mmCIF file with all atom_site columns, C-alpha atoms in Angstrom:
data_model
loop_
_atom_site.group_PDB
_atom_site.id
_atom_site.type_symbol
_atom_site.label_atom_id
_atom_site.label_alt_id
_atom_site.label_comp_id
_atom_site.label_asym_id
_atom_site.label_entity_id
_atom_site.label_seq_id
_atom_site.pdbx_PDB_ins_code
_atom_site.Cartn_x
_atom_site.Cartn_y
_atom_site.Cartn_z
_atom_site.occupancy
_atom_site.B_iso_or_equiv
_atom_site.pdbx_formal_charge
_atom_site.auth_seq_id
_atom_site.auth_comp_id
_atom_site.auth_asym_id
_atom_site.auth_atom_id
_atom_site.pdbx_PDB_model_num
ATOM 1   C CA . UNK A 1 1   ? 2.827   -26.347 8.260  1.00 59.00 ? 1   UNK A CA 1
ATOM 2   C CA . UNK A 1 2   ? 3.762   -24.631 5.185  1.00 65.00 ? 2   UNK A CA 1
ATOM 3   C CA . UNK A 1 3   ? 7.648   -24.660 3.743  1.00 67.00 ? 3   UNK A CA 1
ATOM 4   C CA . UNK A 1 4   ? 6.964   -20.534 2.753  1.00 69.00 ? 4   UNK A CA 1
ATOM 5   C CA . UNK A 1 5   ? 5.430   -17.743 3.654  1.00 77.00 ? 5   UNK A CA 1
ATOM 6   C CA . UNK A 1 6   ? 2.620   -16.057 1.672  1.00 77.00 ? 6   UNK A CA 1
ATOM 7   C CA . UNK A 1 7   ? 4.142   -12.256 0.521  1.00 79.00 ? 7   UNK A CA 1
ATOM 8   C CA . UNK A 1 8   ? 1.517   -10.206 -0.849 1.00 82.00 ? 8   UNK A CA 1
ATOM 9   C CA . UNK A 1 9   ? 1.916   -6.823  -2.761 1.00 85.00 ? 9   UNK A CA 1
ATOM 10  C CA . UNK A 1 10  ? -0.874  -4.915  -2.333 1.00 81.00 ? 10  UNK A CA 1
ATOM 11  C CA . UNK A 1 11  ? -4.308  -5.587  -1.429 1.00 80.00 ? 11  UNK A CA 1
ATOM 12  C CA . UNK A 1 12  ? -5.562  -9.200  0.029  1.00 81.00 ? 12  UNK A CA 1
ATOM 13  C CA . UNK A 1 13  ? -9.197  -10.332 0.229  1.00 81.00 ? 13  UNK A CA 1
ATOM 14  C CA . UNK A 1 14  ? -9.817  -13.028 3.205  1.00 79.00 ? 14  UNK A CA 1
ATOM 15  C CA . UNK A 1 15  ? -13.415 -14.457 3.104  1.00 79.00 ? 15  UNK A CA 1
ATOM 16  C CA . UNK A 1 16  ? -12.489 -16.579 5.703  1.00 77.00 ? 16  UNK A CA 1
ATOM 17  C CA . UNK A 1 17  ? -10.886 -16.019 9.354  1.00 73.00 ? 17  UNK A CA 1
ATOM 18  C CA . UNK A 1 18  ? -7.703  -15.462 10.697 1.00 75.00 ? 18  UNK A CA 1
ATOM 19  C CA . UNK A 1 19  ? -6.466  -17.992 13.036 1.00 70.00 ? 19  UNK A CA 1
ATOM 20  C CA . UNK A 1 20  ? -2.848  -18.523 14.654 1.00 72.00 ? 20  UNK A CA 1
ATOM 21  C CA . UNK A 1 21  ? -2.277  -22.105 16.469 1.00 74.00 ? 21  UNK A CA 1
ATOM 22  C CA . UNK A 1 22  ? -1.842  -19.964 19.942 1.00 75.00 ? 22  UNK A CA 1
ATOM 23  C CA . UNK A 1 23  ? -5.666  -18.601 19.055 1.00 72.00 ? 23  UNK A CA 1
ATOM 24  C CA . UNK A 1 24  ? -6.827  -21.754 18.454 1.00 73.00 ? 24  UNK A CA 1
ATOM 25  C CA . UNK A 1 25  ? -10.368 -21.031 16.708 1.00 72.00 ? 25  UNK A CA 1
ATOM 26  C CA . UNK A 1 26  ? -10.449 -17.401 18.044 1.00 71.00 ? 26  UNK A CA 1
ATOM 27  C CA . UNK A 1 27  ? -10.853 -15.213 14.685 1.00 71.00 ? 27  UNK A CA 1
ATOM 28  C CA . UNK A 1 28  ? -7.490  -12.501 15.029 1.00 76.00 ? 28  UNK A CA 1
ATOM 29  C CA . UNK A 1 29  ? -9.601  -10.003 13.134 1.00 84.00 ? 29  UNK A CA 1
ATOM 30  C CA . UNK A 1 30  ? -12.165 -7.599  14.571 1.00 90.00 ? 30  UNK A CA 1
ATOM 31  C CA . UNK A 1 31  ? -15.608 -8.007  13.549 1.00 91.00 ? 31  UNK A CA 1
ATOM 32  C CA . UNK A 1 32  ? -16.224 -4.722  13.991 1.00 96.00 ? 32  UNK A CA 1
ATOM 33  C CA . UNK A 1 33  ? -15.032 -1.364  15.041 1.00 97.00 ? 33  UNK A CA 1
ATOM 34  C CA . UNK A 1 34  ? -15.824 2.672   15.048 1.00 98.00 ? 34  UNK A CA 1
ATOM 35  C CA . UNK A 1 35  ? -15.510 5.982   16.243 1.00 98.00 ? 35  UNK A CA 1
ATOM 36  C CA . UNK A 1 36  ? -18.898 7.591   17.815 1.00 98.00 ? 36  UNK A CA 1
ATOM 37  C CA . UNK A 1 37  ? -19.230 11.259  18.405 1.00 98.00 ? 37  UNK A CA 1
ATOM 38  C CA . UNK A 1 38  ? -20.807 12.741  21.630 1.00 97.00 ? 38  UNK A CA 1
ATOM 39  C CA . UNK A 1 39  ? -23.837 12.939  19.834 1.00 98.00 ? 39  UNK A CA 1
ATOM 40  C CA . UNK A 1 40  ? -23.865 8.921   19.260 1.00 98.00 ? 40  UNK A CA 1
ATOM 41  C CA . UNK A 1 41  ? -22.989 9.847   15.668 1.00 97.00 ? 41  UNK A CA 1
ATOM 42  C CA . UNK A 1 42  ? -20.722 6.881   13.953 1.00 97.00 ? 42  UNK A CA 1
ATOM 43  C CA . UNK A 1 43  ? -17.887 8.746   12.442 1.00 97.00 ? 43  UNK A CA 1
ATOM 44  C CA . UNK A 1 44  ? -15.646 6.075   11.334 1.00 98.00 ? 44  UNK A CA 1
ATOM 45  C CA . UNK A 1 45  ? -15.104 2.007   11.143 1.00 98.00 ? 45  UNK A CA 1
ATOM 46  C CA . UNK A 1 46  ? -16.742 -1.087  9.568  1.00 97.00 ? 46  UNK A CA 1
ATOM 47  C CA . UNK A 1 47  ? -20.138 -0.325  7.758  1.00 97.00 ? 47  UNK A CA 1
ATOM 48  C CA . UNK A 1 48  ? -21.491 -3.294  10.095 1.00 97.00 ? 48  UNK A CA 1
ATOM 49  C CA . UNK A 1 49  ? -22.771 -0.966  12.942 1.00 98.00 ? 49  UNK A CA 1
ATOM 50  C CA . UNK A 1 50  ? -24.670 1.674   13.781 1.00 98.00 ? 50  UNK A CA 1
ATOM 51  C CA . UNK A 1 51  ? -24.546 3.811   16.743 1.00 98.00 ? 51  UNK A CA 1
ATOM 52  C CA . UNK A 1 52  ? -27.186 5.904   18.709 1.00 97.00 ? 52  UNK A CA 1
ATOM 53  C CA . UNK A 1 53  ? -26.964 8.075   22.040 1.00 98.00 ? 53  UNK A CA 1
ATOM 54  C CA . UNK A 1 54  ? -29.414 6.678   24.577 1.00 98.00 ? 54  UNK A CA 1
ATOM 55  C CA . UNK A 1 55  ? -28.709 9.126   27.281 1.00 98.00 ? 55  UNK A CA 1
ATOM 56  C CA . UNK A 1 56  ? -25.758 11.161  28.844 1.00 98.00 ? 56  UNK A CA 1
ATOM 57  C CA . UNK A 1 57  ? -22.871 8.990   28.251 1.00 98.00 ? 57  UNK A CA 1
ATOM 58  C CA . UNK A 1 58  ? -24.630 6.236   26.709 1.00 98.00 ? 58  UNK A CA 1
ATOM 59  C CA . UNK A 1 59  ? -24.036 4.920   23.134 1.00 98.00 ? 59  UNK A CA 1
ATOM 60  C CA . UNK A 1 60  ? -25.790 1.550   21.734 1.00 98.00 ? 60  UNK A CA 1
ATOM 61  C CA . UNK A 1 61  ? -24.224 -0.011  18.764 1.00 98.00 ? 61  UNK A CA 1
ATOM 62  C CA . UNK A 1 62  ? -25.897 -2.561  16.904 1.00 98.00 ? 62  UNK A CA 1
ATOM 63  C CA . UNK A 1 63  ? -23.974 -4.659  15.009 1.00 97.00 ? 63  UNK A CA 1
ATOM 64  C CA . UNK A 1 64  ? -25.367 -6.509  11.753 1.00 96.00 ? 64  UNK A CA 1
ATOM 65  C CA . UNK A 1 65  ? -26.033 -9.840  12.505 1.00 94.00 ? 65  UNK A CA 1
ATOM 66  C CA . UNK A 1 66  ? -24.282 -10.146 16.000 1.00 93.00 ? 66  UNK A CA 1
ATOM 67  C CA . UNK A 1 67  ? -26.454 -10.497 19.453 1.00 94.00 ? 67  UNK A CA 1
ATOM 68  C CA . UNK A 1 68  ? -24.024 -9.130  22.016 1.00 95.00 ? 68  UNK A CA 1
ATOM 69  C CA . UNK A 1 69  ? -23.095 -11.611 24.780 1.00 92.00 ? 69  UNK A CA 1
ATOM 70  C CA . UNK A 1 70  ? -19.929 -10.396 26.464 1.00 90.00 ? 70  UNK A CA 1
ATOM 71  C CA . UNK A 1 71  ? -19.554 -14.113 27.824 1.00 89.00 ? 71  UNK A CA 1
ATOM 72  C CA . UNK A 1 72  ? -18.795 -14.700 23.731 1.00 88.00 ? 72  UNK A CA 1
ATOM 73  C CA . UNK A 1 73  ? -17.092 -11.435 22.483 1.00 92.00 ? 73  UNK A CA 1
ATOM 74  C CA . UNK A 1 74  ? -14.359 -9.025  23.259 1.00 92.00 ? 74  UNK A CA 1
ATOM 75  C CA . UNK A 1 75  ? -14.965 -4.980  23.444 1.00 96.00 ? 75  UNK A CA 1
ATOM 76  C CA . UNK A 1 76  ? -12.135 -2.363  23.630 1.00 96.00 ? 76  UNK A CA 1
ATOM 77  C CA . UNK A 1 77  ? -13.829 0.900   24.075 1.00 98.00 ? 77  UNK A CA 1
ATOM 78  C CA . UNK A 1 78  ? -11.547 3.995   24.673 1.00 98.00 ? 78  UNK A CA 1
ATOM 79  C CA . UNK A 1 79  ? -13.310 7.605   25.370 1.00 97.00 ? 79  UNK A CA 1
ATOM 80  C CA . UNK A 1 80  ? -11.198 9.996   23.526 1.00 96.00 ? 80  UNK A CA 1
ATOM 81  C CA . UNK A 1 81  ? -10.350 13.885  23.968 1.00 93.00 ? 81  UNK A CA 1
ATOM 82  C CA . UNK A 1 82  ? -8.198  16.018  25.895 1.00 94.00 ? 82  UNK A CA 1
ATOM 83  C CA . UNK A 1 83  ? -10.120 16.056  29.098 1.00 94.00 ? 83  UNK A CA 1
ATOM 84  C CA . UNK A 1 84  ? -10.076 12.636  31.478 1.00 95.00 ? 84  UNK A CA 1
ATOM 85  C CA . UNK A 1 85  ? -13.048 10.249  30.960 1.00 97.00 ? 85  UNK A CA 1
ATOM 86  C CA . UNK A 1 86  ? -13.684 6.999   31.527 1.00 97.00 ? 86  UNK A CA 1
ATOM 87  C CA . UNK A 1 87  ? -15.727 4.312   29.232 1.00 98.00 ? 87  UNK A CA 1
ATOM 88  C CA . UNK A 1 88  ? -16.963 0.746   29.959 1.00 98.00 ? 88  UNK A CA 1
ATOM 89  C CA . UNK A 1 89  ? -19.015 -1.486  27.567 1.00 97.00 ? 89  UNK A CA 1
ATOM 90  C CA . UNK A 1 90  ? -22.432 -3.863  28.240 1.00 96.00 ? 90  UNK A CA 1
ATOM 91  C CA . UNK A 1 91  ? -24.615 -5.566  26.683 1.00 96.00 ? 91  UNK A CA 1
ATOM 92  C CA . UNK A 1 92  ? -28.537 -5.495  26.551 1.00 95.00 ? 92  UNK A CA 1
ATOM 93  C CA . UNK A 1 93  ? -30.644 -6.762  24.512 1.00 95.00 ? 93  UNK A CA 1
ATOM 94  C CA . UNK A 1 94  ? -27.991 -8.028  22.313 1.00 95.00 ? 94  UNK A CA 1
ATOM 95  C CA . UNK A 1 95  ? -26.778 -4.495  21.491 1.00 97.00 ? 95  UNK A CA 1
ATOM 96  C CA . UNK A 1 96  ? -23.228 -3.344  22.541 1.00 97.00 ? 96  UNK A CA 1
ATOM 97  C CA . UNK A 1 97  ? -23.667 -0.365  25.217 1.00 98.00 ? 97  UNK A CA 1
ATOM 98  C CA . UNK A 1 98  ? -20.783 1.641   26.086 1.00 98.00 ? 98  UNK A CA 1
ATOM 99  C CA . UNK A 1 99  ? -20.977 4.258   28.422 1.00 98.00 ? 99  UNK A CA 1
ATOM 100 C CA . UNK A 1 100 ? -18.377 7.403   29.659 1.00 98.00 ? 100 UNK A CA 1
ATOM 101 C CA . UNK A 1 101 ? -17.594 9.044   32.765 1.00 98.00 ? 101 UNK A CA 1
ATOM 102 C CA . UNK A 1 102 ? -15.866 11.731  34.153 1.00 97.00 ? 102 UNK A CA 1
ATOM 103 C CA . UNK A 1 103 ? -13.462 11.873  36.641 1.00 96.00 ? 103 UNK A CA 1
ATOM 104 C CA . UNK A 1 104 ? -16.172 11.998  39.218 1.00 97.00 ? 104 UNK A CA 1
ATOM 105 C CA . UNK A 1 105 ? -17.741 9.202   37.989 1.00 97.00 ? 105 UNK A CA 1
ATOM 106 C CA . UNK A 1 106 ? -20.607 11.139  36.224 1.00 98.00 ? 106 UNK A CA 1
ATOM 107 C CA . UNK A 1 107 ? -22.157 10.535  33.137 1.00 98.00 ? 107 UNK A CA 1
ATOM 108 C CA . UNK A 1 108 ? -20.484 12.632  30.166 1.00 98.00 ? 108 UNK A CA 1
ATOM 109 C CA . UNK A 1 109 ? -21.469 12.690  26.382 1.00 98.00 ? 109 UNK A CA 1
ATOM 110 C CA . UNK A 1 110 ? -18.081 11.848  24.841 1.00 98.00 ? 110 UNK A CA 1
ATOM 111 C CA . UNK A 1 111 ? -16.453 10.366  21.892 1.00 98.00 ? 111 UNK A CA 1
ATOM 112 C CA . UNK A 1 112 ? -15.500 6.826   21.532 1.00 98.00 ? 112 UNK A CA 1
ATOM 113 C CA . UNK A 1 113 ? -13.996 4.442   20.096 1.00 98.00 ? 113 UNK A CA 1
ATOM 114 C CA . UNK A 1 114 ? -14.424 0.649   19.976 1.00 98.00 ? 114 UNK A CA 1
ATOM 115 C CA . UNK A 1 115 ? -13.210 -2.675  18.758 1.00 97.00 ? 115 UNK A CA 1
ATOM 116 C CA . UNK A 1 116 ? -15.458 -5.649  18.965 1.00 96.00 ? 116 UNK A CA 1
ATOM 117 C CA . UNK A 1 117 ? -14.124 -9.471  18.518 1.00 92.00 ? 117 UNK A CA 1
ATOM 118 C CA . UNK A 1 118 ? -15.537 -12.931 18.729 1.00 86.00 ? 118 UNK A CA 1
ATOM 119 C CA . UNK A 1 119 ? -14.402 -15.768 20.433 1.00 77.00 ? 119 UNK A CA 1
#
């Protein structure tokens, strides 16, 4: 283990990963992340992904150079407004799906956001 800590002032470039000995060889940085519109619209995040609506509630993001296995990678997906709704990610065809509901359960077009991690 090191004597010091690293201070930085400013900007740092990492071209490799992240890792804490509690993580073991678990990467502490996202690979990816965004902000979709109801539309399936990416509005914010990493320039890795893009984002399309399939359906009513149902946004694929592909990520470049990732085949989504959740058995392998982490999703946080929040649905975001001022009404309830739910949201839930998949995987298929090794695209990340998320999906919203409302309180009912039923399909809503809704904004999201997500944050995707490997293991």
């Amino acid at each position: 283990l090191p004597d010091s800590r690293l201070h930085v002032v400013g900007d740092a470039t990492l071209t490799g990963r992240l890792l804490r000995p509690a993580t073991g060889p678990t990467d502490l940085l996202p690979r990816s992340y965004g902000a979709i519109g109801p539309a399936g619209q990416a509005l914010a995040g990493t320039s890795n992904f893009v984002a399309n609506r399939l359906g009513t509630g149902v946004y694929e993001v592909v990520i470049t150079n990732v085949s989504v296995n959740l058995s392998s990678h982490i999703v946080l997906v929040t649905a975001i407004g001022t009404t309830y709704r739910t949201a839930m990610a998949s995987a298929s065809n090794g695209a990340l799906l998320l999906r919203c509901f409302d309180v009912s359960g039923s399909p809503v077009d809704n904004a999201v956001h997500f944050v995707f991690y490997s293991r």
